[in-house]
Amino acid sequence: MDRGRNGRDPNESRARADCALGMVISAVGVVIAVVLVFYSHRLGELPVFLFLLPVGVLLAALGFFMYRMIRYRQILGIMHAGMRDAQDGVLSPVDVGRIRDPYLRELIADYNSMMTSLRRVFSTVEECQNRFLNERNRINAVLQSLPGALLSVDDNLYINAVNSQAETMFGDSEEELVGRSLFDLLTLTESDRNLLRDAFLYKRHITNQEINIPLKGEKRYLSLNLSFITQADPDMGAVITLQDISDYKRLQENVYNQEKLVAMGEMAAGVAHELNTPLGSIVGYAQLLRDAMGENRKAHEWTRIICDEARRCSRIIDDLLHYARSRDECTNDVCEINDLVRNVSETFVSCRMKRYNIDVNLELPEGEIWVEGGCGQLEIVLVNLMLNSIQALASEDNAAINVRTELSGDDRARLIVEDTGPGIPEDVRSRIFDPFFTTKDVGSGSGLGLAICQAMLNRRGASVWYDAGYTDGARFVVELPRVLNEADR
């Protein structure tokens, strides 16, 4: 509404003037009526219209006030009903018909204008709310579809939000993860903890930081990224993403090992001929020297050591040549692994088992298990695994080796070799298939056995790995592709 110079509404002033005029007319009518009553003894001398005039004026004034009162109450009732509807969310203008009173007309116009503005505002708010919900749902869908785990932390480094990948990674539900401390959830090394502390202290972003933490009973490699929600405020709220890169690390190691094996094969092909000739000469002349020394026991022992060491060098070169000369050839050879295990245990290994007092237990299911590839390379793999177990059990009491076969799924079979030895230390397990890496004493192994076994198995579509979950010694698992069609045997 427009305001005058004195700050009052002009319509309100007009209403006040109308009321004052009505009151003046009513007062005049009342005064005339009182005078007529007071001089009633003289009414017979006065004209009739003088008596009816004040009565008519009084009745007109009363009628005018009654009409205004009823009309005001009617309009106020309509506006009150509109307000009650507005409380329920119905913001509609009111229609009171034609109004002669300018004040009421202006009041209804302002009320309808207010309702229209409110409806426009609430419509805008509802539209913004729908947009916010849609955007929130879109962002939530993006966060849930991330390939890595997402952790949102507050000022005190407590988790306040996670995605489904975090639940899968840590094996806990959202309710169990929310509210936990970040450092309680992540078992970090001291250097990684210091890195995170410095990041939160100085608000430093972290990008692709590799960490190694235990998850579900095994060590996993994770790539950690950290970003803060705001850089300006002192609020330390941040978002952390964790990507499991264990398979990528394993692939990197496999590629690295394959490259080393290829280089090893190329090196072996180049130097084998040059080394085998002098090694043969060394062995021959050592034997001649031994025969020429007569009964000198010390000289005999020295020449024996020379011959043994030269032959060991020759065996290492033969292993290198075996890998260098092997080719990826497609053959139709198959092997029945139960029969292979029996033959190896009964022939080559049995004499050594008796010498070292080691029990060999075979757990072979009934029937036959045929796998792809010939038995020759698989026999080399089994012999290497059992020789490693024999050497690991050299100083153990109640030593035993368990060899068993089993089916794995519909198209795979497994050959498992277990021993009751000390097992492989956790800090070197990732390197046991590296060429030239060995945990044996100097002179006891070349470090090529497991590397060559892995290479041969990979070429026939098989694999070998160390079972870190086995705690009673060492367990190696060889997984092989099965032959299901009897016509292919």
Short mmCIF file of C-alpha atoms in Angstrom, two decimals:
data_model
loop_
_atom_site.label_atom_id
_atom_site.label_comp_id
_atom_site.label_asym_id
_atom_site.label_seq_id
_atom_site.Cartn_x
_atom_site.Cartn_y
_atom_site.Cartn_z
CA MET A 1 0.00 0.00 0.00
CA ASP A 2 0.99 3.60 -0.60
CA ARG A 3 1.67 5.70 2.47
CA GLY A 4 1.08 9.42 2.93
CA ARG A 5 3.48 11.94 4.34
CA ASN A 6 2.45 11.14 7.91
CA GLY A 7 3.10 7.42 7.32
CA ARG A 8 -0.58 6.38 7.37
CA ASP A 9 -2.47 4.43 4.71
CA PRO A 10 -4.90 6.77 2.72
CA ASN A 11 -7.55 4.01 2.65
CA GLU A 12 -7.29 3.66 6.39
CA SER A 13 -7.82 7.45 6.71
CA ARG A 14 -10.89 7.28 4.48
CA ALA A 15 -12.31 4.45 6.55
CA ARG A 16 -11.75 6.41 9.71
CA ALA A 17 -13.53 9.45 8.12
CA ASP A 18 -16.50 7.27 7.07
CA CYS A 19 -16.82 5.92 10.59
CA ALA A 20 -16.59 9.42 12.05
CA LEU A 21 -19.28 10.71 9.64
CA GLY A 22 -21.57 7.82 10.54
CA MET A 23 -21.07 8.47 14.22
CA VAL A 24 -21.84 12.20 13.75
CA ILE A 25 -25.06 11.39 11.87
CA SER A 26 -26.06 8.89 14.53
CA ALA A 27 -25.31 11.41 17.30
CA VAL A 28 -27.36 14.08 15.58
CA GLY A 29 -30.27 11.66 15.20
CA VAL A 30 -30.02 10.67 18.85
CA VAL A 31 -29.95 14.32 19.96
CA ILE A 32 -33.02 15.14 17.88
CA ALA A 33 -34.83 12.11 19.25
CA VAL A 34 -34.00 13.13 22.83
CA VAL A 35 -35.23 16.66 22.19
CA LEU A 36 -38.47 15.36 20.72
CA VAL A 37 -39.02 13.10 23.68
CA PHE A 38 -38.24 15.92 26.08
CA TYR A 39 -40.83 18.13 24.36
CA SER A 40 -43.26 15.31 23.76
CA HIS A 41 -46.06 17.23 25.46
CA ARG A 42 -45.93 19.62 22.59
CA LEU A 43 -45.84 16.97 19.79
CA GLY A 44 -49.35 17.75 18.86
CA GLU A 45 -48.35 21.25 17.88
CA LEU A 46 -45.45 20.06 15.58
CA PRO A 47 -45.68 18.69 12.08
CA VAL A 48 -45.37 14.87 11.71
CA PHE A 49 -42.35 15.02 9.36
CA LEU A 50 -40.36 16.75 12.10
CA PHE A 51 -40.91 13.66 14.22
CA LEU A 52 -40.22 11.15 11.47
CA LEU A 53 -37.10 12.92 10.18
CA PRO A 54 -34.77 12.14 13.12
CA VAL A 55 -36.17 8.60 13.41
CA GLY A 56 -35.40 7.98 9.73
CA VAL A 57 -31.92 9.45 10.09
CA LEU A 58 -31.24 7.22 13.09
CA LEU A 59 -32.53 4.10 11.34
CA ALA A 60 -30.47 4.93 8.21
CA ALA A 61 -27.35 5.32 10.31
CA LEU A 62 -28.03 2.03 12.13
CA GLY A 63 -28.68 0.28 8.81
CA PHE A 64 -25.49 1.66 7.34
CA PHE A 65 -23.45 0.42 10.31
CA MET A 66 -25.12 -2.99 10.26
CA TYR A 67 -24.39 -3.41 6.53
CA ARG A 68 -20.77 -2.41 6.98
CA MET A 69 -20.37 -4.74 9.93
CA ILE A 70 -21.93 -7.72 8.11
CA ARG A 71 -19.91 -7.03 4.98
CA TYR A 72 -16.68 -6.70 6.96
CA ARG A 73 -17.37 -9.96 8.80
CA GLN A 74 -18.18 -11.71 5.55
CA ILE A 75 -14.96 -10.57 3.87
CA LEU A 76 -12.89 -11.33 6.96
CA GLY A 77 -14.42 -14.83 7.09
CA ILE A 78 -13.48 -15.42 3.45
CA MET A 79 -9.92 -14.20 4.11
CA HIS A 80 -9.67 -16.36 7.23
CA ALA A 81 -10.74 -19.42 5.24
CA GLY A 82 -8.11 -18.53 2.64
CA MET A 83 -5.47 -18.33 5.36
CA ARG A 84 -6.44 -21.73 6.69
CA ASP A 85 -6.16 -23.14 3.17
CA ALA A 86 -2.76 -21.48 2.87
CA GLN A 87 -1.62 -23.38 5.98
CA ASP A 88 -2.46 -26.59 4.10
CA GLY A 89 -0.47 -25.44 1.10
CA VAL A 90 -3.35 -24.09 -1.02
CA LEU A 91 -2.33 -20.56 -1.95
CA SER A 92 -5.28 -19.22 -3.94
CA PRO A 93 -6.70 -15.69 -4.30
CA VAL A 94 -10.16 -15.05 -2.87
CA ASP A 95 -13.20 -13.75 -4.77
CA VAL A 96 -15.63 -11.61 -2.71
CA GLY A 97 -17.59 -10.11 -5.56
CA ARG A 98 -18.01 -6.40 -6.18
CA ILE A 99 -16.88 -4.15 -3.34
CA ARG A 100 -17.75 -0.48 -3.13
CA ASP A 101 -15.65 0.21 -0.06
CA PRO A 102 -12.22 1.33 -1.33
CA TYR A 103 -10.53 0.14 1.84
CA LEU A 104 -11.91 -3.38 1.56
CA ARG A 105 -11.19 -3.41 -2.16
CA GLU A 106 -7.57 -2.46 -1.54
CA LEU A 107 -7.32 -5.01 1.31
CA ILE A 108 -8.58 -7.87 -0.88
CA ALA A 109 -6.29 -6.79 -3.73
CA ASP A 110 -3.27 -6.82 -1.41
CA TYR A 111 -4.30 -10.21 0.01
CA ASN A 112 -4.64 -11.74 -3.47
CA SER A 113 -1.35 -10.19 -4.52
CA MET A 114 0.34 -11.67 -1.44
CA MET A 115 -1.11 -15.12 -2.18
CA THR A 116 0.04 -14.93 -5.80
CA SER A 117 3.56 -13.91 -4.71
CA LEU A 118 3.66 -16.65 -2.08
CA ARG A 119 2.50 -19.22 -4.62
CA ARG A 120 5.24 -18.06 -6.99
CA VAL A 121 7.84 -18.22 -4.20
CA PHE A 122 6.75 -21.67 -3.04
CA SER A 123 6.71 -22.88 -6.62
CA THR A 124 10.29 -21.66 -7.01
CA VAL A 125 11.27 -23.28 -3.70
CA GLU A 126 9.66 -26.57 -4.75
CA GLU A 127 11.43 -26.46 -8.10
CA CYS A 128 14.76 -25.78 -6.38
CA GLN A 129 14.09 -28.59 -3.93
CA ASN A 130 13.35 -31.01 -6.78
CA ARG A 131 16.50 -29.91 -8.56
CA PHE A 132 18.47 -30.39 -5.35
CA LEU A 133 17.05 -33.88 -4.83
CA ASN A 134 17.76 -34.83 -8.45
CA GLU A 135 21.30 -33.48 -8.19
CA ARG A 136 21.81 -35.29 -4.89
CA ASN A 137 20.55 -38.54 -6.39
CA ARG A 138 22.79 -38.07 -9.41
CA ILE A 139 25.85 -37.39 -7.25
CA ASN A 140 24.98 -40.34 -5.03
CA ALA A 141 24.68 -42.60 -8.09
CA VAL A 142 28.08 -41.39 -9.29
CA LEU A 143 29.65 -42.00 -5.87
CA GLN A 144 28.11 -45.47 -5.60
CA SER A 145 29.37 -46.40 -9.06
CA LEU A 146 32.97 -45.39 -8.33
CA PRO A 147 35.36 -48.34 -8.74
CA GLY A 148 37.06 -47.46 -5.45
CA ALA A 149 35.99 -47.02 -1.83
CA LEU A 150 34.98 -43.51 -0.76
CA LEU A 151 35.26 -42.24 2.82
CA SER A 152 34.05 -38.80 3.93
CA VAL A 153 35.60 -37.62 7.21
CA ASP A 154 34.74 -34.69 9.48
CA ASP A 155 36.92 -32.26 11.47
CA ASN A 156 37.83 -34.92 14.03
CA LEU A 157 38.77 -37.50 11.37
CA TYR A 158 35.67 -39.58 12.03
CA ILE A 159 33.89 -41.14 9.07
CA ASN A 160 30.49 -39.62 8.32
CA ALA A 161 29.66 -41.11 4.91
CA VAL A 162 30.76 -44.08 2.77
CA ASN A 163 29.80 -45.68 -0.54
CA SER A 164 28.95 -49.29 -1.32
CA GLN A 165 32.51 -50.07 -2.47
CA ALA A 166 33.77 -49.13 1.00
CA GLU A 167 31.32 -51.60 2.53
CA THR A 168 32.61 -54.31 0.18
CA MET A 169 36.28 -53.46 0.75
CA PHE A 170 36.15 -53.45 4.56
CA GLY A 171 33.42 -56.08 4.95
CA ASP A 172 31.27 -53.85 7.20
CA SER A 173 27.91 -52.17 6.69
CA GLU A 174 27.47 -48.41 6.40
CA GLU A 175 26.12 -48.25 9.97
CA GLU A 176 29.27 -49.99 11.26
CA LEU A 177 31.66 -47.76 9.30
CA VAL A 178 30.07 -44.38 10.01
CA GLY A 179 31.34 -42.97 13.29
CA ARG A 180 34.65 -44.89 13.29
CA SER A 181 37.98 -43.11 13.42
CA LEU A 182 39.93 -43.09 10.18
CA PHE A 183 43.08 -44.36 11.90
CA ASP A 184 41.13 -47.16 13.58
CA LEU A 185 39.80 -48.32 10.22
CA LEU A 186 43.11 -48.13 8.33
CA THR A 187 46.02 -50.06 9.86
CA LEU A 188 48.79 -47.87 8.48
CA THR A 189 52.53 -47.92 8.81
CA GLU A 190 54.13 -45.11 10.78
CA SER A 191 55.27 -43.31 7.63
CA ASP A 192 51.76 -43.45 6.12
CA ARG A 193 50.21 -42.19 9.38
CA ASN A 194 52.64 -39.27 9.42
CA LEU A 195 51.80 -38.53 5.79
CA LEU A 196 48.07 -38.33 6.59
CA ARG A 197 48.68 -36.24 9.71
CA ASP A 198 50.72 -33.72 7.73
CA ALA A 199 48.07 -33.66 5.00
CA PHE A 200 45.33 -32.75 7.49
CA LEU A 201 47.56 -30.35 9.38
CA TYR A 202 48.66 -28.35 6.32
CA LYS A 203 45.69 -29.15 4.07
CA ARG A 204 47.77 -30.92 1.47
CA HIS A 205 46.13 -33.02 -1.20
CA ILE A 206 47.35 -36.60 -1.65
CA THR A 207 47.36 -38.18 -5.08
CA ASN A 208 47.89 -41.89 -5.86
CA GLN A 209 49.75 -42.62 -2.64
CA GLU A 210 50.42 -46.36 -2.44
CA ILE A 211 49.70 -47.92 0.96
CA ASN A 212 49.78 -51.53 2.13
CA ILE A 213 47.18 -52.52 4.74
CA PRO A 214 45.62 -55.81 5.92
CA LEU A 215 42.11 -56.39 4.58
CA LYS A 216 40.07 -59.50 5.37
CA GLY A 217 43.13 -61.37 6.58
CA GLU A 218 45.52 -60.54 3.73
CA LYS A 219 47.79 -57.71 2.73
CA ARG A 220 46.36 -55.51 -0.01
CA TYR A 221 47.89 -52.65 -1.96
CA LEU A 222 45.70 -49.54 -2.13
CA SER A 223 46.03 -46.25 -3.99
CA LEU A 224 44.97 -43.40 -1.67
CA ASN A 225 43.71 -39.99 -2.82
CA LEU A 226 42.69 -37.21 -0.43
CA SER A 227 40.92 -33.92 -1.20
CA PHE A 228 39.54 -31.32 1.17
CA ILE A 229 35.99 -30.04 0.86
CA THR A 230 37.10 -26.41 1.20
CA GLN A 231 40.45 -24.69 1.24
CA ALA A 232 39.34 -21.35 2.71
CA ASP A 233 37.53 -22.36 5.92
CA PRO A 234 39.26 -23.95 8.90
CA ASP A 235 36.93 -26.92 8.46
CA MET A 236 39.02 -30.03 7.81
CA GLY A 237 36.27 -32.10 6.24
CA ALA A 238 37.81 -34.23 3.50
CA VAL A 239 37.02 -36.99 1.03
CA ILE A 240 39.29 -40.03 0.74
CA THR A 241 39.18 -42.56 -2.10
CA LEU A 242 40.86 -45.96 -1.90
CA GLN A 243 41.47 -48.03 -5.03
CA ASP A 244 42.56 -51.66 -4.65
CA ILE A 245 45.59 -52.06 -6.92
CA SER A 246 46.73 -55.47 -5.66
CA ASP A 247 45.90 -57.15 -8.96
CA TYR A 248 47.67 -54.38 -10.85
CA LYS A 249 50.74 -54.78 -8.64
CA ARG A 250 50.63 -58.52 -9.20
CA LEU A 251 50.35 -57.96 -12.94
CA GLN A 252 53.31 -55.57 -12.81
CA GLU A 253 55.35 -58.17 -10.97
CA ASN A 254 54.36 -60.86 -13.47
CA VAL A 255 55.33 -58.65 -16.40
CA TYR A 256 58.58 -57.81 -14.67
CA ASN A 257 59.28 -61.49 -14.02
CA GLN A 258 58.43 -62.40 -17.61
CA GLU A 259 60.80 -59.74 -18.86
CA LYS A 260 63.52 -61.11 -16.61
CA LEU A 261 62.84 -64.63 -17.83
CA VAL A 262 63.02 -63.52 -21.45
CA ALA A 263 66.28 -61.74 -20.78
CA MET A 264 67.49 -64.80 -18.92
CA GLY A 265 66.66 -67.04 -21.86
CA GLU A 266 68.43 -64.76 -24.30
CA MET A 267 71.45 -64.66 -22.01
CA ALA A 268 71.43 -68.42 -21.56
CA ALA A 269 71.32 -69.05 -25.29
CA GLY A 270 74.36 -66.83 -25.74
CA VAL A 271 76.62 -68.09 -22.97
CA ALA A 272 75.61 -71.74 -22.51
CA HIS A 273 77.88 -73.08 -25.24
CA GLU A 274 80.83 -71.02 -24.02
CA LEU A 275 80.37 -72.16 -20.41
CA ASN A 276 79.56 -75.84 -20.90
CA THR A 277 82.84 -76.50 -22.71
CA PRO A 278 85.17 -75.16 -19.97
CA LEU A 279 82.98 -76.71 -17.28
CA GLY A 280 83.34 -80.10 -18.95
CA SER A 281 87.08 -79.57 -19.09
CA ILE A 282 87.13 -78.65 -15.38
CA VAL A 283 85.29 -81.84 -14.45
CA GLY A 284 87.53 -83.97 -16.65
CA TYR A 285 90.79 -82.54 -15.38
CA ALA A 286 89.55 -82.70 -11.76
CA GLN A 287 88.89 -86.41 -12.21
CA LEU A 288 92.36 -86.89 -13.75
CA LEU A 289 93.87 -84.96 -10.85
CA ARG A 290 92.01 -87.15 -8.36
CA ASP A 291 93.36 -90.32 -10.02
CA ALA A 292 96.88 -88.92 -10.04
CA MET A 293 96.83 -88.01 -6.33
CA GLY A 294 96.67 -91.66 -5.23
CA GLU A 295 95.39 -92.23 -1.68
CA ASN A 296 95.52 -88.58 -0.56
CA ARG A 297 92.10 -88.21 1.09
CA LYS A 298 92.24 -84.44 1.38
CA ALA A 299 93.07 -84.10 -2.31
CA HIS A 300 90.25 -86.51 -3.15
CA GLU A 301 87.82 -84.37 -1.14
CA TRP A 302 88.96 -81.19 -2.87
CA THR A 303 88.64 -82.71 -6.35
CA ARG A 304 85.17 -84.02 -5.43
CA ILE A 305 84.08 -80.55 -4.44
CA ILE A 306 85.46 -79.16 -7.70
CA CYS A 307 83.49 -81.75 -9.70
CA ASP A 308 80.27 -81.19 -7.72
CA GLU A 309 80.42 -77.41 -8.08
CA ALA A 310 81.16 -77.65 -11.78
CA ARG A 311 78.22 -80.02 -12.27
CA ARG A 312 75.99 -77.64 -10.29
CA CYS A 313 76.98 -74.83 -12.63
CA SER A 314 76.19 -77.10 -15.55
CA ARG A 315 72.73 -77.88 -14.12
CA ILE A 316 71.99 -74.16 -13.78
CA ILE A 317 72.91 -73.65 -17.42
CA ASP A 318 70.75 -76.62 -18.43
CA ASP A 319 67.78 -75.06 -16.61
CA LEU A 320 68.39 -71.80 -18.44
CA LEU A 321 68.64 -73.59 -21.77
CA HIS A 322 65.47 -75.56 -21.06
CA TYR A 323 63.53 -72.35 -20.66
CA ALA A 324 65.23 -70.60 -23.57
CA ARG A 325 64.52 -73.45 -26.01
CA SER A 326 60.88 -74.03 -25.01
CA ARG A 327 58.26 -72.69 -27.40
CA ASP A 328 54.54 -72.08 -27.19
CA GLU A 329 53.49 -75.08 -29.25
CA CYS A 330 49.91 -76.25 -29.46
CA THR A 331 49.77 -80.01 -28.77
CA ASN A 332 47.04 -82.53 -28.02
CA ASP A 333 48.93 -84.09 -25.11
CA VAL A 334 46.97 -84.78 -21.93
CA CYS A 335 47.99 -86.07 -18.52
CA GLU A 336 46.22 -88.00 -15.78
CA ILE A 337 47.50 -86.25 -12.66
CA ASN A 338 46.55 -88.91 -10.08
CA ASP A 339 48.71 -91.48 -11.84
CA LEU A 340 51.50 -88.91 -12.20
CA VAL A 341 51.50 -88.21 -8.45
CA ARG A 342 51.70 -91.94 -7.66
CA ASN A 343 54.62 -92.51 -10.03
CA VAL A 344 56.64 -89.55 -8.74
CA SER A 345 56.10 -90.47 -5.09
CA GLU A 346 56.92 -94.15 -5.63
CA THR A 347 60.05 -93.71 -7.73
CA PHE A 348 62.20 -90.61 -7.60
CA VAL A 349 61.07 -89.05 -4.31
CA SER A 350 60.53 -92.17 -2.15
CA CYS A 351 64.22 -92.89 -1.65
CA ARG A 352 64.87 -89.36 -0.48
CA MET A 353 61.90 -89.50 1.88
CA LYS A 354 63.34 -92.58 3.56
CA ARG A 355 66.77 -90.96 3.85
CA TYR A 356 65.36 -87.84 5.55
CA ASN A 357 62.65 -89.72 7.49
CA ILE A 358 59.80 -87.75 5.91
CA ASP A 359 56.28 -89.14 5.57
CA VAL A 360 54.45 -88.65 2.28
CA ASN A 361 50.65 -88.68 2.39
CA LEU A 362 48.67 -88.90 -0.84
CA GLU A 363 45.04 -87.77 -0.93
CA LEU A 364 43.78 -88.70 -4.37
CA PRO A 365 40.08 -88.95 -5.21
CA GLU A 366 38.69 -92.01 -6.91
CA GLY A 367 38.66 -92.00 -10.66
CA GLU A 368 40.82 -90.10 -13.10
CA ILE A 369 41.51 -86.39 -13.51
CA TRP A 370 42.78 -85.52 -16.96
CA VAL A 371 44.40 -82.17 -17.66
CA GLU A 372 45.72 -80.45 -20.75
CA GLY A 373 49.42 -80.76 -21.64
CA GLY A 374 51.93 -83.54 -21.39
CA CYS A 375 53.11 -85.11 -18.13
CA GLY A 376 56.78 -84.23 -18.62
CA GLN A 377 56.63 -80.56 -17.62
CA LEU A 378 54.07 -81.27 -14.91
CA GLU A 379 56.41 -83.88 -13.45
CA ILE A 380 59.20 -81.28 -13.32
CA VAL A 381 56.85 -78.94 -11.44
CA LEU A 382 55.82 -81.60 -8.92
CA VAL A 383 59.41 -82.73 -8.33
CA ASN A 384 60.56 -79.14 -7.76
CA LEU A 385 57.78 -78.48 -5.24
CA MET A 386 58.51 -81.71 -3.35
CA LEU A 387 62.27 -81.07 -3.35
CA ASN A 388 61.63 -77.63 -1.87
CA SER A 389 59.50 -79.26 0.84
CA ILE A 390 62.24 -81.84 1.56
CA GLN A 391 64.82 -79.12 2.05
CA ALA A 392 62.44 -77.10 4.24
CA LEU A 393 61.81 -80.16 6.47
CA ALA A 394 65.47 -81.09 6.91
CA SER A 395 65.57 -80.01 10.57
CA GLU A 396 61.91 -80.58 11.49
CA ASP A 397 60.52 -83.26 13.75
CA ASN A 398 57.50 -85.30 12.60
CA ALA A 399 58.10 -84.03 9.08
CA ALA A 400 55.42 -84.81 6.53
CA ILE A 401 54.45 -83.84 2.99
CA ASN A 402 50.84 -84.01 1.83
CA VAL A 403 50.05 -84.22 -1.88
CA ARG A 404 46.46 -84.17 -3.03
CA THR A 405 44.39 -83.49 -6.12
CA GLU A 406 40.89 -82.08 -6.37
CA LEU A 407 38.44 -80.55 -8.79
CA SER A 408 37.99 -76.78 -8.92
CA GLY A 409 34.83 -75.71 -10.69
CA ASP A 410 33.67 -77.34 -13.88
CA ASP A 411 36.79 -76.94 -15.98
CA ARG A 412 39.76 -76.76 -13.58
CA ALA A 413 41.73 -79.18 -11.43
CA ARG A 414 44.19 -78.55 -8.61
CA LEU A 415 47.40 -80.23 -7.52
CA ILE A 416 48.28 -79.23 -3.93
CA VAL A 417 51.60 -79.82 -2.16
CA GLU A 418 51.74 -79.11 1.58
CA ASP A 419 54.47 -79.60 4.17
CA THR A 420 54.73 -79.21 7.94
CA GLY A 421 57.80 -76.98 7.79
CA PRO A 422 58.26 -73.40 8.98
CA GLY A 423 56.60 -71.91 5.90
CA ILE A 424 57.83 -68.95 3.88
CA PRO A 425 58.38 -65.66 5.74
CA GLU A 426 55.73 -63.08 4.95
CA ASP A 427 58.22 -60.42 3.86
CA VAL A 428 59.61 -62.57 1.00
CA ARG A 429 56.44 -64.29 -0.25
CA SER A 430 56.00 -61.78 -3.05
CA ARG A 431 59.45 -62.66 -4.45
CA ILE A 432 59.54 -66.46 -4.36
CA PHE A 433 58.75 -66.71 -8.08
CA ASP A 434 61.43 -64.19 -9.07
CA PRO A 435 64.32 -65.69 -11.05
CA PHE A 436 67.49 -66.24 -8.96
CA PHE A 437 65.68 -65.46 -5.70
CA THR A 438 66.04 -68.18 -3.06
CA THR A 439 65.57 -68.54 0.69
CA LYS A 440 68.03 -71.42 0.86
CA ASP A 441 71.59 -71.22 2.08
CA VAL A 442 74.32 -70.17 -0.32
CA GLY A 443 75.17 -73.07 -2.61
CA SER A 444 71.92 -74.97 -1.83
CA GLY A 445 69.76 -73.60 -4.63
CA SER A 446 69.89 -71.56 -7.82
CA GLY A 447 66.60 -69.69 -7.36
CA LEU A 448 65.34 -70.88 -10.75
CA GLY A 449 63.09 -73.81 -9.78
CA LEU A 450 59.86 -71.93 -9.00
CA ALA A 451 60.48 -69.33 -11.70
CA ILE A 452 60.84 -71.99 -14.41
CA CYS A 453 57.87 -73.95 -13.01
CA GLN A 454 55.70 -70.84 -13.19
CA ALA A 455 56.84 -70.11 -16.74
CA MET A 456 56.08 -73.66 -17.92
CA LEU A 457 52.65 -73.67 -16.26
CA ASN A 458 51.71 -70.28 -17.66
CA ARG A 459 52.48 -71.52 -21.16
CA ARG A 460 50.00 -74.38 -20.79
CA GLY A 461 47.22 -72.19 -19.38
CA ALA A 462 47.89 -73.22 -15.78
CA SER A 463 49.09 -71.31 -12.72
CA VAL A 464 50.87 -71.84 -9.40
CA TRP A 465 50.72 -69.78 -6.23
CA TYR A 466 51.63 -69.86 -2.56
CA ASP A 467 48.63 -70.15 -0.22
CA ALA A 468 49.18 -67.42 2.39
CA GLY A 469 46.16 -68.58 4.38
CA TYR A 470 47.78 -71.93 5.26
CA THR A 471 49.41 -71.63 8.70
CA ASP A 472 50.66 -75.19 9.41
CA GLY A 473 53.64 -74.94 7.05
CA ALA A 474 53.88 -74.18 3.36
CA ARG A 475 51.26 -74.90 0.72
CA PHE A 476 51.62 -74.50 -3.04
CA VAL A 477 48.59 -74.81 -5.31
CA VAL A 478 48.86 -75.70 -9.01
CA GLU A 479 45.66 -75.06 -10.97
CA LEU A 480 45.34 -76.81 -14.33
CA PRO A 481 42.78 -76.79 -17.17
CA ARG A 482 40.79 -80.02 -17.23
CA VAL A 483 39.98 -82.17 -20.23
CA LEU A 484 36.24 -82.89 -20.15
CA ASN A 485 35.75 -84.58 -23.51
CA GLU A 486 36.91 -88.21 -23.62
CA ALA A 487 37.46 -87.91 -27.38
CA ASP A 488 40.26 -85.40 -26.71
CA ARG A 489 42.28 -87.85 -24.61
#
